[in-house]
Short mmCIF file of C-alpha atoms and ligand atoms in Angstrom, two decimals:
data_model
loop_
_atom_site.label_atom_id
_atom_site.label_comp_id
_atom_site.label_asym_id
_atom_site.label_seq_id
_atom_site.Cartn_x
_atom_site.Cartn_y
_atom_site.Cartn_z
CA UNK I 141 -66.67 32.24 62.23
CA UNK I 142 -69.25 31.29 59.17
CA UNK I 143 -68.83 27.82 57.91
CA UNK I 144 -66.77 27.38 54.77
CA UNK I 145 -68.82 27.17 51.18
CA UNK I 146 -69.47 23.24 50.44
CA UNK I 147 -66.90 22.09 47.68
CA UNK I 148 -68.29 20.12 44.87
CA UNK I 149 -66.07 18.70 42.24
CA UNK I 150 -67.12 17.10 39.10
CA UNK I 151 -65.13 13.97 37.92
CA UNK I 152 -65.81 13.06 34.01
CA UNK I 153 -63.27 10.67 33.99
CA UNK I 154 -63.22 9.40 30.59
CA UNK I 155 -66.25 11.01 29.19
CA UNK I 156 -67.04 14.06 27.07
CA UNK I 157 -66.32 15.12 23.84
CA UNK I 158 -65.92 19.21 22.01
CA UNK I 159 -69.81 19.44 21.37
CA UNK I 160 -71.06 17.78 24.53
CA UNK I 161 -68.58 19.86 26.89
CA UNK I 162 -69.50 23.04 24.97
CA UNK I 163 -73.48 22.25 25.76
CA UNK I 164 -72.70 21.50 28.95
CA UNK I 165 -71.23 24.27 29.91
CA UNK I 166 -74.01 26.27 27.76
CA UNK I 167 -76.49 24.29 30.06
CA UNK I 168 -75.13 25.50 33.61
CA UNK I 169 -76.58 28.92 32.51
CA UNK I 170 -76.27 32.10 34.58
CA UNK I 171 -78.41 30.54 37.37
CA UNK I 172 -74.49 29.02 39.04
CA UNK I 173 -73.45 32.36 39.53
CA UNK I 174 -75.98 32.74 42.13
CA UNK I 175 -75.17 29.51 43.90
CA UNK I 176 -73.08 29.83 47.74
CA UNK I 177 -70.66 26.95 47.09
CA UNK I 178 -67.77 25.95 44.94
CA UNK I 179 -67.32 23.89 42.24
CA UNK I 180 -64.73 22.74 40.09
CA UNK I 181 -64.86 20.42 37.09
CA UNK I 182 -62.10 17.80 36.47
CA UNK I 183 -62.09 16.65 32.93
CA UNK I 184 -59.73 14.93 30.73
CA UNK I 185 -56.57 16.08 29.75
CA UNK I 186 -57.35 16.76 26.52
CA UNK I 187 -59.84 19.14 27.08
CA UNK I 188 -58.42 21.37 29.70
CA UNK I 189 -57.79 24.01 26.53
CA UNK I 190 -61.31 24.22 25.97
CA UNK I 191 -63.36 24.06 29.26
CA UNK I 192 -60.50 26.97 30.54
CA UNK I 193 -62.05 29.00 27.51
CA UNK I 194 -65.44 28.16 28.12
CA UNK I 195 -65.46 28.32 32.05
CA UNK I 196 -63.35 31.40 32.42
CA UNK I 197 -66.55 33.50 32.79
CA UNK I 198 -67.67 31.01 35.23
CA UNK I 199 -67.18 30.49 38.64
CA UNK I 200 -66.69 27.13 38.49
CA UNK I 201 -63.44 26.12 38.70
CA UNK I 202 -60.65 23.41 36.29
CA UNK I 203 -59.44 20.45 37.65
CA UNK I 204 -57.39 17.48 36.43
CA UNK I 205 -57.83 13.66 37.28
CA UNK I 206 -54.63 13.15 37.70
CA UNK I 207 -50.75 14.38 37.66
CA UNK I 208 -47.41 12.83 37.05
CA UNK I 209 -45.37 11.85 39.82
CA UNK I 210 -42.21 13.55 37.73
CA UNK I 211 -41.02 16.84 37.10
CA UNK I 212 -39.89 16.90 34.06
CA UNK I 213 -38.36 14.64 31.69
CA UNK I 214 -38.37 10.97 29.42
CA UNK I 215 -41.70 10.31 30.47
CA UNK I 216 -43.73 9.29 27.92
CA UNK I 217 -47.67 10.14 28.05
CA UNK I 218 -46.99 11.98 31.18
CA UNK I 219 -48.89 15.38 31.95
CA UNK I 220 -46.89 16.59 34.79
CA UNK I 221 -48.04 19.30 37.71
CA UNK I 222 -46.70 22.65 36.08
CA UNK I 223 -48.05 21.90 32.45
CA UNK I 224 -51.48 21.61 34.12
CA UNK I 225 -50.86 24.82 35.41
CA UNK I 226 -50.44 26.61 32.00
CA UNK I 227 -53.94 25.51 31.85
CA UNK I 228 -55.31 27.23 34.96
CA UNK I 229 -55.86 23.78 36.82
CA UNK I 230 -57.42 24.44 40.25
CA UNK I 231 -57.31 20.97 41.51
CA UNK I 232 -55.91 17.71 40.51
CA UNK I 233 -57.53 14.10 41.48
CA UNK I 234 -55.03 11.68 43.17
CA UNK I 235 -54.71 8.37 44.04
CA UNK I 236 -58.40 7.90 42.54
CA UNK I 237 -59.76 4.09 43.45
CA UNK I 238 -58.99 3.39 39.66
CA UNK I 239 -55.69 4.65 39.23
CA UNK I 240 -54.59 2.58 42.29
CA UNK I 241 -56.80 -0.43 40.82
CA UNK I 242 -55.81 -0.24 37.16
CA UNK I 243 -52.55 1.97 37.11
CA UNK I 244 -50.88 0.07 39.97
CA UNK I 245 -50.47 3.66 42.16
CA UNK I 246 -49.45 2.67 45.62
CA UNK I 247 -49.77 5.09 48.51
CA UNK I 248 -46.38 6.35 48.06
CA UNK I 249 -46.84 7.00 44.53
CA UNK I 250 -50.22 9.08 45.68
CA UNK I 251 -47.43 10.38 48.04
CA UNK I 252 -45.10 12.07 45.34
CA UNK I 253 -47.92 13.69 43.31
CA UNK I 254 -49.69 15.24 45.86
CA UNK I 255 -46.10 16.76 46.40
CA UNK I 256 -45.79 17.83 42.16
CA UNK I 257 -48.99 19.12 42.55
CA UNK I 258 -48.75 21.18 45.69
CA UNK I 259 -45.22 22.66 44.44
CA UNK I 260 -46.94 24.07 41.67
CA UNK I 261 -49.99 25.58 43.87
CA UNK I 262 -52.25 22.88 42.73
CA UNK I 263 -54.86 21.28 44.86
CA UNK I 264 -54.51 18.08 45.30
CA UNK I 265 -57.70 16.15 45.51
CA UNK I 266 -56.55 13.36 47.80
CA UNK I 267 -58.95 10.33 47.42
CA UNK I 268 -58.96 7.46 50.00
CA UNK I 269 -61.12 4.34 50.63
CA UNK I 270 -61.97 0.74 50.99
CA UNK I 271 -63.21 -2.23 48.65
CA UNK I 272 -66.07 -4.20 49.88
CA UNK I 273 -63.89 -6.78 51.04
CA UNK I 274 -62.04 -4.70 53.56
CA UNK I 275 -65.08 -3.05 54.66
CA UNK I 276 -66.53 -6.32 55.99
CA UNK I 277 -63.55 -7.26 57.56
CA UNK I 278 -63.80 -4.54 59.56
CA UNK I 279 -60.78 -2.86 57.99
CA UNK I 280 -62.20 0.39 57.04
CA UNK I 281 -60.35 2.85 59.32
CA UNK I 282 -57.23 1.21 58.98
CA UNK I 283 -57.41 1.50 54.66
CA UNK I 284 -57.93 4.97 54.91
CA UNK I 285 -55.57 5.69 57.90
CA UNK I 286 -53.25 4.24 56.26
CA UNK I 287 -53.66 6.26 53.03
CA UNK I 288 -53.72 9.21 54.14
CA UNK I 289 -50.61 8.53 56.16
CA UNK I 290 -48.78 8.39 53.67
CA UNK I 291 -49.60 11.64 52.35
CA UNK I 292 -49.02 13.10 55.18
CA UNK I 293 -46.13 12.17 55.84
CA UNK I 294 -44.52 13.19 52.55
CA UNK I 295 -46.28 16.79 52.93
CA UNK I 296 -45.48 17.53 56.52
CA UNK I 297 -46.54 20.56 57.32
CA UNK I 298 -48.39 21.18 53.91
CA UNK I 299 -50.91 19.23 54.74
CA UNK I 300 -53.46 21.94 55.74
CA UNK I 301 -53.82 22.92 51.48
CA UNK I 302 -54.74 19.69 49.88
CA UNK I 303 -58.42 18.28 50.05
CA UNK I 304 -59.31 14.75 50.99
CA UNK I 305 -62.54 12.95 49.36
CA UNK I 306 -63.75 9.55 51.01
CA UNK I 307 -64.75 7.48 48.39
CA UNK I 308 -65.72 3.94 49.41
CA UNK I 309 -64.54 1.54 46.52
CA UNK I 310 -67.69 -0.34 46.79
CA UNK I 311 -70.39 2.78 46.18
CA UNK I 312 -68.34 3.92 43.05
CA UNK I 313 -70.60 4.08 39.99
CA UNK I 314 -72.71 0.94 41.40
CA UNK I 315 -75.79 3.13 42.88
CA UNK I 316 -75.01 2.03 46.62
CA UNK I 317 -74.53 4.83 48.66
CA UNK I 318 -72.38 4.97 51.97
CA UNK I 319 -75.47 5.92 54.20
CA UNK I 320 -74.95 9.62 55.78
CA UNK I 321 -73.97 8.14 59.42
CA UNK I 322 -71.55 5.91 57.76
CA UNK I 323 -70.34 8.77 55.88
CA UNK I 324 -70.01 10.89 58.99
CA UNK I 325 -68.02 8.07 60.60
CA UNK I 326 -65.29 7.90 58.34
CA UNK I 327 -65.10 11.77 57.73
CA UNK I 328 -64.30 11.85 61.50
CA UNK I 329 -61.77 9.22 61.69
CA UNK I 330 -59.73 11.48 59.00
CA UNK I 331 -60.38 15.36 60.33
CA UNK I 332 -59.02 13.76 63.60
CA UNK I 333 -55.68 12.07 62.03
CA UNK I 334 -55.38 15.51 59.86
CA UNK I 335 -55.73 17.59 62.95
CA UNK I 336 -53.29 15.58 64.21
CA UNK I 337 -51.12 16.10 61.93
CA UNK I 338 -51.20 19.96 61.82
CA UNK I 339 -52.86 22.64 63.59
CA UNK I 340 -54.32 24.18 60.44
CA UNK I 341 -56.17 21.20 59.21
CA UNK I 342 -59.63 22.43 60.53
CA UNK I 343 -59.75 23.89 56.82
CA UNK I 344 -59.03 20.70 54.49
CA UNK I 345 -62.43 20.06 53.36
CA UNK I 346 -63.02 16.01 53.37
CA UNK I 347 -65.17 15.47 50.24
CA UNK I 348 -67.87 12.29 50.19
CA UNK I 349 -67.49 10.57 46.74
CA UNK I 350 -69.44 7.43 45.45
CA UNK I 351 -73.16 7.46 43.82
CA UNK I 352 -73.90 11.16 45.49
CA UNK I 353 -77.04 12.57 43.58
CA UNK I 354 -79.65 15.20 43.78
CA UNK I 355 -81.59 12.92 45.46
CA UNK I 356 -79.39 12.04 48.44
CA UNK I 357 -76.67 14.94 48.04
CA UNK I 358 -78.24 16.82 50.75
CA UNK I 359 -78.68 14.21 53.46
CA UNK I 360 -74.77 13.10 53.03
CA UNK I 361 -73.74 16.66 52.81
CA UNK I 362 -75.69 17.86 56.37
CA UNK I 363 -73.37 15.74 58.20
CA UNK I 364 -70.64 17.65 60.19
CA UNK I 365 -67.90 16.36 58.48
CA UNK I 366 -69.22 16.17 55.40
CA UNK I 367 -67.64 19.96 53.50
CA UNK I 368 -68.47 18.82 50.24
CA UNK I 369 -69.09 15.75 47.24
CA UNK I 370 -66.52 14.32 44.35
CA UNK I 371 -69.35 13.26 41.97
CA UNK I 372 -68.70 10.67 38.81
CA UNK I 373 -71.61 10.01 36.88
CA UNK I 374 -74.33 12.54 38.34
CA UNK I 375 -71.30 15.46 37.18
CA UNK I 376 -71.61 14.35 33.28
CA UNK I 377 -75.42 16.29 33.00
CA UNK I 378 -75.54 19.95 33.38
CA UNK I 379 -79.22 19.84 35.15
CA UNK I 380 -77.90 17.29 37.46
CA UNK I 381 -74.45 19.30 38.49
CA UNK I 382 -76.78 22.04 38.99
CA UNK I 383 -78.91 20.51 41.13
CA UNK I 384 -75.58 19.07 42.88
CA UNK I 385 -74.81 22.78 43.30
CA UNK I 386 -77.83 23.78 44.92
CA UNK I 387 -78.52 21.22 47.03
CA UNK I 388 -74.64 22.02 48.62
CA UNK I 389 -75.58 25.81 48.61
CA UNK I 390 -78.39 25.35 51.38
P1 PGA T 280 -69.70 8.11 40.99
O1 PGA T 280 -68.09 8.35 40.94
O2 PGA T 280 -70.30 9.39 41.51
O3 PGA T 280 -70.07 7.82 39.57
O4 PGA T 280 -69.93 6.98 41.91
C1 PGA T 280 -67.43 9.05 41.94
C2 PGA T 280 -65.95 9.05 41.68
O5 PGA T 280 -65.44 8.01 41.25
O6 PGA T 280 -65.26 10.06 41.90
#
């Protein structure tokens, strides 16, 4: 069997604006139609009118950073799974290090919306990872374990259509990098508790997030666990997507 196409996702979190997201789009150019991975871009809300106009010529794909845990309903400033869907969302970010830091989500709130966003045929990007803290207390496996647990055991058998992305709390947006065998490491630890968890898991690709750039993207993504990158900052130029793309479509 060939390997599956790398997955790279762009996360803009709160950046962009109607000119710059029109220019960037204008700057992918022709040249990511030749590229042998995917990609998906997950802007804000607010925006998901626009970039499904301007990318549905592209193969690059829309994503979300986020979904509510609700249905329906009294929610106020809620998006929720099926309105995102209106909008041709691909993918959604959950349980991001900053929603858990700065929204409160817990893993059984991650839990739910990976469920509202699986119901709907949404990917749910499932992030996991440790702070610095837990890292050098040796706690590493046991944070993620334990946050993916939770998903999958909410999603039983469903398991086998989300994506997970490793993001170490400590390498977001500083410039530290988890080094590729550290990388590797943890990608391991969670193919083996997803293929322990169903049979089917062999294709949930496990994303590396945190600092990835053109200039180490293709070190991190040569390891054998590695199927793909959830980039922050290094998404937000065209050039450097691009070269995001390329490096992944070696
Ligand atoms: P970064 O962000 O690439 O800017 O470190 C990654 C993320 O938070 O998804």
């Amino acid at each position: 069997m060939s390997k599956p196409l790398k997955l790279m996702v762009g996360n803009w979190k709160m950046h962009g604006d109607l000119s710059a997201n029109a220019a960037f789009v204008a700057g992918l150019t022709a040249e990511v139609s030749e590229l042998s991975c995917r990609a998906a871009l997950c802007v804000p809300t607010v925006y998901l009118a626009q970039m499904q106009d301007l990318l549905a010529a592209s193969p690059v794909e829309l994503g979300a950073q986020d979904v509510s845990a609700h249905e329906a309903g009294a929610y106020t400033g809620e998006v929720s799974a099926q309105m995102l869907r209106d909008f041709s969302v691909r993918y959604a970010i959950v349980g991001h290090s900053e929603r858990r830091l700065f929204h409160a989500e817990t893993d059984a709130l991650v839990a739910v919306k990976v469920q509202r966003a699986l119901a709907v045929g949404i990917t749910p990007i499932v992030c996991v990872g440790e702070s610095l803290t837990e890292r050098e207390a040796g706690q590493t496996e046991a944070v993620v374990k334990r946050q993916l647990a939770a998903v999958i055991q909410a999603n039983g058998h469903c398991i086998s259509e989300i994506v997970v992305a490793y993001e170490p709390v400590w390498a977001i947006g500083t410039g530290l990098t988890a080094s590729p065998e550290q990388a590797q490491q943890v990608h391991a630890v969670l193919r083996t508790q997803l293929l322990a968890a169903s049979s089917h898991a062999d294709r949930v690709a496990v994303l590396y997030g945190g600092s990835m750039t053109p200039h180490n993207a293709a070190d991190l993504l040569a390891q054998p666990d590695v199927d793909g990158g959830l980039i922050g900052g290094a998404s937000l130029k065209a050039p450097d997507f691009l070269s995001l793309l390329k490096a992944a479509s070696r």
